[in-house]
Each structure stands twice: as structure tokens, then as C-alpha cells.
Tab-separated table of C-alpha atoms in Angstrom:
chain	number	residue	atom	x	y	z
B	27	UNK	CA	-2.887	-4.494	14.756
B	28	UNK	CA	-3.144	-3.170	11.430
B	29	UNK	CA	-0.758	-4.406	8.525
B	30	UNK	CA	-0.185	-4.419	5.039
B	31	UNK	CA	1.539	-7.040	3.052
B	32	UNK	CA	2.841	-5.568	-0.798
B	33	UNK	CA	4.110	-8.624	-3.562
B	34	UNK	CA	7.864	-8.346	-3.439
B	35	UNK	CA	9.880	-6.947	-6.146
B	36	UNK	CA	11.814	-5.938	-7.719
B	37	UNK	CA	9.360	-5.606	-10.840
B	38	UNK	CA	11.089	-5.250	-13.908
B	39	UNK	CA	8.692	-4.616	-17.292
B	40	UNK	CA	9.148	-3.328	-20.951
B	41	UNK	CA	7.977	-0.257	-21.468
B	42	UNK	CA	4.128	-0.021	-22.845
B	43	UNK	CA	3.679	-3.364	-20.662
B	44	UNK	CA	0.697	-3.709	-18.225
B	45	UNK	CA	1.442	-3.207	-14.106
B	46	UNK	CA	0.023	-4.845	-11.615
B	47	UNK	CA	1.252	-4.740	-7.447
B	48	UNK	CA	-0.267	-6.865	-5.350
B	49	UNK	CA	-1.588	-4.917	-1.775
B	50	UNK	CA	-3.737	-6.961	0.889
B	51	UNK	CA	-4.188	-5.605	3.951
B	52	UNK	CA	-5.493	-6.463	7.868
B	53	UNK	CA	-7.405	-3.967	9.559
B	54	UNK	CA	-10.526	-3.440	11.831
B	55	UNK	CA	-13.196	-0.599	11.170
B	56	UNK	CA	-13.242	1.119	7.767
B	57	UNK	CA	-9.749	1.715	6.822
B	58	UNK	CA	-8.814	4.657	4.141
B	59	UNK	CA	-5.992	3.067	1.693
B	60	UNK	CA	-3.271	4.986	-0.529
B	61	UNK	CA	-0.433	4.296	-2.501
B	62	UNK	CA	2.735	6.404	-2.297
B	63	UNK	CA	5.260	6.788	-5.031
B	64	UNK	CA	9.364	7.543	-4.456
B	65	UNK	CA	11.245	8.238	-6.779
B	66	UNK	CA	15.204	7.745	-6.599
B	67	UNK	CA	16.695	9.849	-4.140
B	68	UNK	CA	13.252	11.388	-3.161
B	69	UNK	CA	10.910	11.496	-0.374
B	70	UNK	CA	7.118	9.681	-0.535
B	71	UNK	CA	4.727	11.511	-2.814
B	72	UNK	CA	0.952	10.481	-2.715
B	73	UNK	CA	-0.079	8.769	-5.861
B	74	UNK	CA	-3.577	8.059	-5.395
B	75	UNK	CA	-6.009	7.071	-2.087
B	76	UNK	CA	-9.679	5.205	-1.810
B	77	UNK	CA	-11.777	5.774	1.338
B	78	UNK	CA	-14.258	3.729	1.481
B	79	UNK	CA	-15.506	-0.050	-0.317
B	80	UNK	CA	-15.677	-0.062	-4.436
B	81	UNK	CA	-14.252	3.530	-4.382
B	82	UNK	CA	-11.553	3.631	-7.134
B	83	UNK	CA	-8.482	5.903	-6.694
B	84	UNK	CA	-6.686	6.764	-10.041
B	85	UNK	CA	-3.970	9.421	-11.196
B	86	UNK	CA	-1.350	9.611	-14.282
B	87	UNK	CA	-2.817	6.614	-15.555
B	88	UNK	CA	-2.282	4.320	-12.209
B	89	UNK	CA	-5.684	3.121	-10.887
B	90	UNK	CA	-6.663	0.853	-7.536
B	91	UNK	CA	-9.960	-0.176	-6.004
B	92	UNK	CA	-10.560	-0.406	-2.731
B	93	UNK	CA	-11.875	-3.910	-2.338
B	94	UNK	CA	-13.381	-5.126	0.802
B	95	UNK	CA	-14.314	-8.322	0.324
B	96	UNK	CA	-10.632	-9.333	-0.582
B	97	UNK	CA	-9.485	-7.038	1.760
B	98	UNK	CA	-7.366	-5.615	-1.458
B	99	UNK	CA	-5.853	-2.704	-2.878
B	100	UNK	CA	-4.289	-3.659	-5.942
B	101	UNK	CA	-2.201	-0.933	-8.001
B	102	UNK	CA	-2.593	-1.494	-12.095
B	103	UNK	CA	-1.366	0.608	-14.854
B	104	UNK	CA	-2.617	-0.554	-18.471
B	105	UNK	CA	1.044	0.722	-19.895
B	106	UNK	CA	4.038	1.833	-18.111
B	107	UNK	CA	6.663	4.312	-19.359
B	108	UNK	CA	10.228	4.732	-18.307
B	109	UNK	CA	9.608	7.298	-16.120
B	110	UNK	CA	7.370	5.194	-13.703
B	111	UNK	CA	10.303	3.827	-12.227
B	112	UNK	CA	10.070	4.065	-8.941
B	113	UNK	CA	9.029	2.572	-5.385
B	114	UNK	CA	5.893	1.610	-4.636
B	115	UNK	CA	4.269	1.836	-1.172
B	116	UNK	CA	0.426	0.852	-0.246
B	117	UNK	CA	-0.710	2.167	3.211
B	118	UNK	CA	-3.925	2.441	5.267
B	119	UNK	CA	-4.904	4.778	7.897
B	120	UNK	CA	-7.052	2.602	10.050
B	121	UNK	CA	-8.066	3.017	13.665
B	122	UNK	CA	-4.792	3.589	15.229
B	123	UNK	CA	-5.180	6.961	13.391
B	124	UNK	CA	-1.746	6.379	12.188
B	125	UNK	CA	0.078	5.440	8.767
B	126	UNK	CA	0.745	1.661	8.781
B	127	UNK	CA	2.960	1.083	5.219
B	128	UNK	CA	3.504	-1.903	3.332
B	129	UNK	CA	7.517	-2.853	2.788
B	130	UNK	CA	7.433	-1.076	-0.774
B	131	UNK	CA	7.847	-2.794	-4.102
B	132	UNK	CA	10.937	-1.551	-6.737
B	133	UNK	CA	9.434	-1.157	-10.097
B	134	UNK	CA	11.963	-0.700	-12.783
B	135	UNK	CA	10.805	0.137	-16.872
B	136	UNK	CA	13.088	-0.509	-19.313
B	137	UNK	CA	12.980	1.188	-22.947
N	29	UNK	CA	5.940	20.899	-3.361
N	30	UNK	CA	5.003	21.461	0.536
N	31	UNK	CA	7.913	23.169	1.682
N	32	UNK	CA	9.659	20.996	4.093
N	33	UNK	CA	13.071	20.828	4.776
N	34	UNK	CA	15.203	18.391	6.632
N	35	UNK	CA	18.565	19.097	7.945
N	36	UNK	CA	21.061	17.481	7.626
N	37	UNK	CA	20.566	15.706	4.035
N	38	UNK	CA	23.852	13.294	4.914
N	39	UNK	CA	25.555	12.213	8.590
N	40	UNK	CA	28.228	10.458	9.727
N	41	UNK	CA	28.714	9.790	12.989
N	42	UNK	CA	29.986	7.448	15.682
N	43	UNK	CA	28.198	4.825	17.898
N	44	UNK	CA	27.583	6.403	21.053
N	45	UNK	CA	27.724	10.140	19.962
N	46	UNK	CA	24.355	12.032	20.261
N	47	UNK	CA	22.311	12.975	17.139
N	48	UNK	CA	20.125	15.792	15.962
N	49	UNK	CA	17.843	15.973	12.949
N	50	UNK	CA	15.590	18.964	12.452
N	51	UNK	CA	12.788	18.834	10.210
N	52	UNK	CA	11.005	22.380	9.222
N	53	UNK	CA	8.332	23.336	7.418
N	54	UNK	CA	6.419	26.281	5.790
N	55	UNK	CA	2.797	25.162	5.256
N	56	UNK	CA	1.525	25.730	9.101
N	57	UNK	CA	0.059	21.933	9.275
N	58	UNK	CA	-0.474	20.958	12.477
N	59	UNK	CA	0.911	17.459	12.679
N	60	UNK	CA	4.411	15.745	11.983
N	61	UNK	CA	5.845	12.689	12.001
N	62	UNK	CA	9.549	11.206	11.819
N	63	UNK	CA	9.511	7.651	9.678
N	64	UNK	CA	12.633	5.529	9.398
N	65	UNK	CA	13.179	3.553	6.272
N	66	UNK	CA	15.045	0.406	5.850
N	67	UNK	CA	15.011	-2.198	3.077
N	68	UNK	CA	12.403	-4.753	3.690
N	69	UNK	CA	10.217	-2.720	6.348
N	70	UNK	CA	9.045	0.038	4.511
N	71	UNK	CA	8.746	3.132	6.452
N	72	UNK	CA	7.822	2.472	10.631
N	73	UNK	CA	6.635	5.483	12.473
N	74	UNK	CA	9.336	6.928	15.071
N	75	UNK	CA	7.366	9.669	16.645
N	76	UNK	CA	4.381	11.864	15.992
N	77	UNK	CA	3.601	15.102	16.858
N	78	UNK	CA	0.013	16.981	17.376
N	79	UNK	CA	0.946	20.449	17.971
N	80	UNK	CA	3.414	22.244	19.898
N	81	UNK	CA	4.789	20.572	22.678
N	82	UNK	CA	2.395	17.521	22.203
N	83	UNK	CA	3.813	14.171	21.199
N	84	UNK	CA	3.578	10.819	21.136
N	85	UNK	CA	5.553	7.395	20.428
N	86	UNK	CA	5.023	5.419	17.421
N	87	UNK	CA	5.785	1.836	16.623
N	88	UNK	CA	10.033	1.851	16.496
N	89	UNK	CA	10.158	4.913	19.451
N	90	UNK	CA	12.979	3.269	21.449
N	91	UNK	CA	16.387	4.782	21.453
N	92	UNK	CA	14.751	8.155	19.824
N	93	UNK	CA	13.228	11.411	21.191
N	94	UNK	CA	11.744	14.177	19.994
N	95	UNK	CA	10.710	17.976	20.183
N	96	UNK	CA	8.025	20.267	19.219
N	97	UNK	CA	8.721	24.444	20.712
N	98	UNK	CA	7.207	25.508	17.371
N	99	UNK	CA	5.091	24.749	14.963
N	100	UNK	CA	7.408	24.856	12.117
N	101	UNK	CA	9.929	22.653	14.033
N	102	UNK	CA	9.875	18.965	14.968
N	103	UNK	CA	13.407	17.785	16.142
N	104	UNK	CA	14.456	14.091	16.221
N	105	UNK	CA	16.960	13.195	18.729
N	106	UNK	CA	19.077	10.322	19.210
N	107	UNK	CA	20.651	10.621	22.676
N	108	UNK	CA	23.448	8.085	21.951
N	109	UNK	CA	23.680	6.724	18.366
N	110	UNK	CA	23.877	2.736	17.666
N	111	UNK	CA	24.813	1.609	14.388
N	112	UNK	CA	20.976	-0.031	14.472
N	113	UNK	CA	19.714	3.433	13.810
N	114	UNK	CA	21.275	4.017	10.469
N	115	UNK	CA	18.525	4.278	8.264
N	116	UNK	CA	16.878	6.754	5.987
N	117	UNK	CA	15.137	9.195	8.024
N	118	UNK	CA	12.188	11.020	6.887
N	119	UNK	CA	9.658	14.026	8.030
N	120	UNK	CA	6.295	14.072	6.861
N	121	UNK	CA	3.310	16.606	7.746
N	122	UNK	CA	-0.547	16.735	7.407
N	123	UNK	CA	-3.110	19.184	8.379
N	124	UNK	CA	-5.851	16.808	9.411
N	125	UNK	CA	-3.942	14.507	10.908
N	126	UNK	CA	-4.975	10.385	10.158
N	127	UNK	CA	-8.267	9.430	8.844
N	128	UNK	CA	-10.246	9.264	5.234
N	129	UNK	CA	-8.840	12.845	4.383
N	130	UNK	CA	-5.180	11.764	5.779
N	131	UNK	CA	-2.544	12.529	2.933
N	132	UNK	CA	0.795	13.423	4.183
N	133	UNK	CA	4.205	15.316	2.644
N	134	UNK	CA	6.939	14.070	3.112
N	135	UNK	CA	10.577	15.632	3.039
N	136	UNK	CA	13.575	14.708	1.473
N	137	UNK	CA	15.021	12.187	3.599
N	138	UNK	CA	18.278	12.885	5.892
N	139	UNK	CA	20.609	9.489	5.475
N	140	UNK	CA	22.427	8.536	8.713
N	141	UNK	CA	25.471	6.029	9.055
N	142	UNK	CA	26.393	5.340	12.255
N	143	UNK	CA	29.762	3.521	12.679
């Protein structure tokens, strides 16, 4: 079945330092990837999604690209502020037509 | 901010008692779906729902029911409470339902202890 494996956390970085979070995934077909922010005390809020090989999701500064041959979704940010604090999750909506998440990774920023 | 609700926000309750959580929205979507959230698992799909009165299980469905009479509505039932099932529960909708277009909104989470 379809599954999605994120680097464990907790991250913590400096502020103005560069992010990276690791996302691989397994799934057959052409799966449609996303990353979901939550802040504390907050429900899931869509960050940014890629739909297809080489596309490149990106929004507030966060940017992924959907590659296929590494079967990869990696989430970058060239320099994190305090407020990016949050949880990370990647997910793919693959051919079970459903929302398979990764385990979520804690990023903390500190001033 | 899609306008969903979830009710209740906090719960206490006892192993063995029955459980309600209602989930409602304003935007008219046409799916829902109830996700638990525990640490290390990310969020696992409990049920799913289509339209009114159509549902179907997800991956963790066991121990859990649910209910669809309108389209704003999508109750989550647990019919006898084990402290397994505390979790963080969550409600999320989408208009197209899964796919390249899928994004989904998600509520504010109801947090359930069961003792």
C-alpha cells in the first residue's frame, strides 16, 4: 500500500538558518504529494502540493519538488523565522484515493 | 478559514462509556473525513464520508462508527470508549474528494482522554 516515511525530529535551527525535511514515499500510479503545516494547538493547514514529476510546489518561502526518480518530496526553506515553528506533515493522494500522511516532523526556530 | 467546527474541543470520559463527536461545516463540500492523531503515526484515516448517508472505513475503522443525515454533519461515534482511543481527533473536508486537485481543511481538533 501506499506510505510515506518523513526524517524524524524534532528539528531545532537558528533563526535565518536553511531547512531541509526529508519526505520519500512508496506508491503505485502517479501520486499527487503535499505538505501540511500545524501549528500549536491547531488543525492541518495545506502548505504547498506538486502533482505530477519535476513540478515544484512553493509558498511563504517553503519550496519542494516532486521527484520521481528518488521517489522524493523534500521540503527546503533557504531561511527560517521564528514563526515557522510548527509540525510538518508530507502526504500523497495515490490510488487508494485517500490521504496516506507521513508521522510529522517538529520544527522548532529559535531567535 | 473553511468554517468547520468540531464539538467538543476537550473530553473526558470513562472506558466503556459511549462517545460522540460532531464535526460541522459551512462550505457545502461534499466529502469528510475523521483522522486520529497520535505521536509517532501522524494522522490515520478513521472514516470517510462521500455524501449523505454514504460512508466508508478507512485504515484505523475498528472500535469507531460514523454518520452522515446531512451534509453539514459527519458524526464520529465510539460505541464503548477504550483508553486506546484517546487521541487527537480531527475533521477535515474537500470538495473534490482525493486526487491531483485533493486539498483538504481541516478543523480544530477535539482531544479525548479516556480513563
Amino acid at each position: 500500500g501506499d506510505s510515506v516515511t518523513q526524517m524524524e525530529g524534532p528539528v531545532t535551527l537558528s533563526e535565518e538558518a536553511f531547512l531541509t525535511i526529508n519526505c520519500t514515499y512508496t506508491a503505485t500510479g502517479y501520486p499527487s504529494l503535499f505538505w501540511y503545516v500545524q501549528y500549536p494547538g491547531e488543525g492541518l493547514q495545506l502548505l504547498l502540493k506538486a502533482t505530477k514529476a519535476d513540478d515544484k510546489g512553493s509558498n511563504k518561502g517553503f519550496e519542494a519538488t516532486y521527484r520521481k526518480e528518488t521517489t522524493s518530496f523534500h521540503l527546503e526553506k533557504g531561511s527560517v523565522q521564528v514563526s515557522d515553528s510548527a509540525v510538518y506533515f508530507c502526504a500523497l493522494s495515490g490510488s487508494a484515493r485517500q490521504l496516506t500522511f507521513g508521522s510529522g516532523t517538529q520544527l522548532t526556530v529559535l531567535p | 478559514d473553511a468554517g468547520i467546527t468540531q464539538s467538543p474541543r476537550h473530553k473526558v470520559t470513562e472506558t466503556g462509556t459511549p462517545v460522540t463527536l460532531r464535526c460541522h461545516q459551512t462550505e457545502n463540500h461534499r466529502y469528510m473525513y475523521w483522522y486520529r492523531q497520535d505521536p509517532g503515526h501522524g494522522l490515520r484515516l478513521i472514516h470517510y464520508s462521500y455524501g449523505v448517508k454514504d460512508t466508508d472505513k478507512g485504515e484505523v475503522s475498528d472500535g469507531y462508527s460514523v454518520s452522515r443525515s446531512k451534509t453539514e454533519d459527519f458524526l464520529l461515534t465510539l460505541e464503548s470508549a477504550t483508553s486506546s482511543q484517546t487521541s487527537v481527533y480531527f475533521c477535515a473536508i474537500s470538495e473534490l474528494g482525493a486526487g491531483p486537485q485533493e486539498t483538504q481543511y481541516f478543523g480544530p481538533g477535539t482531544r479525548l482522554l479516556v480513563l
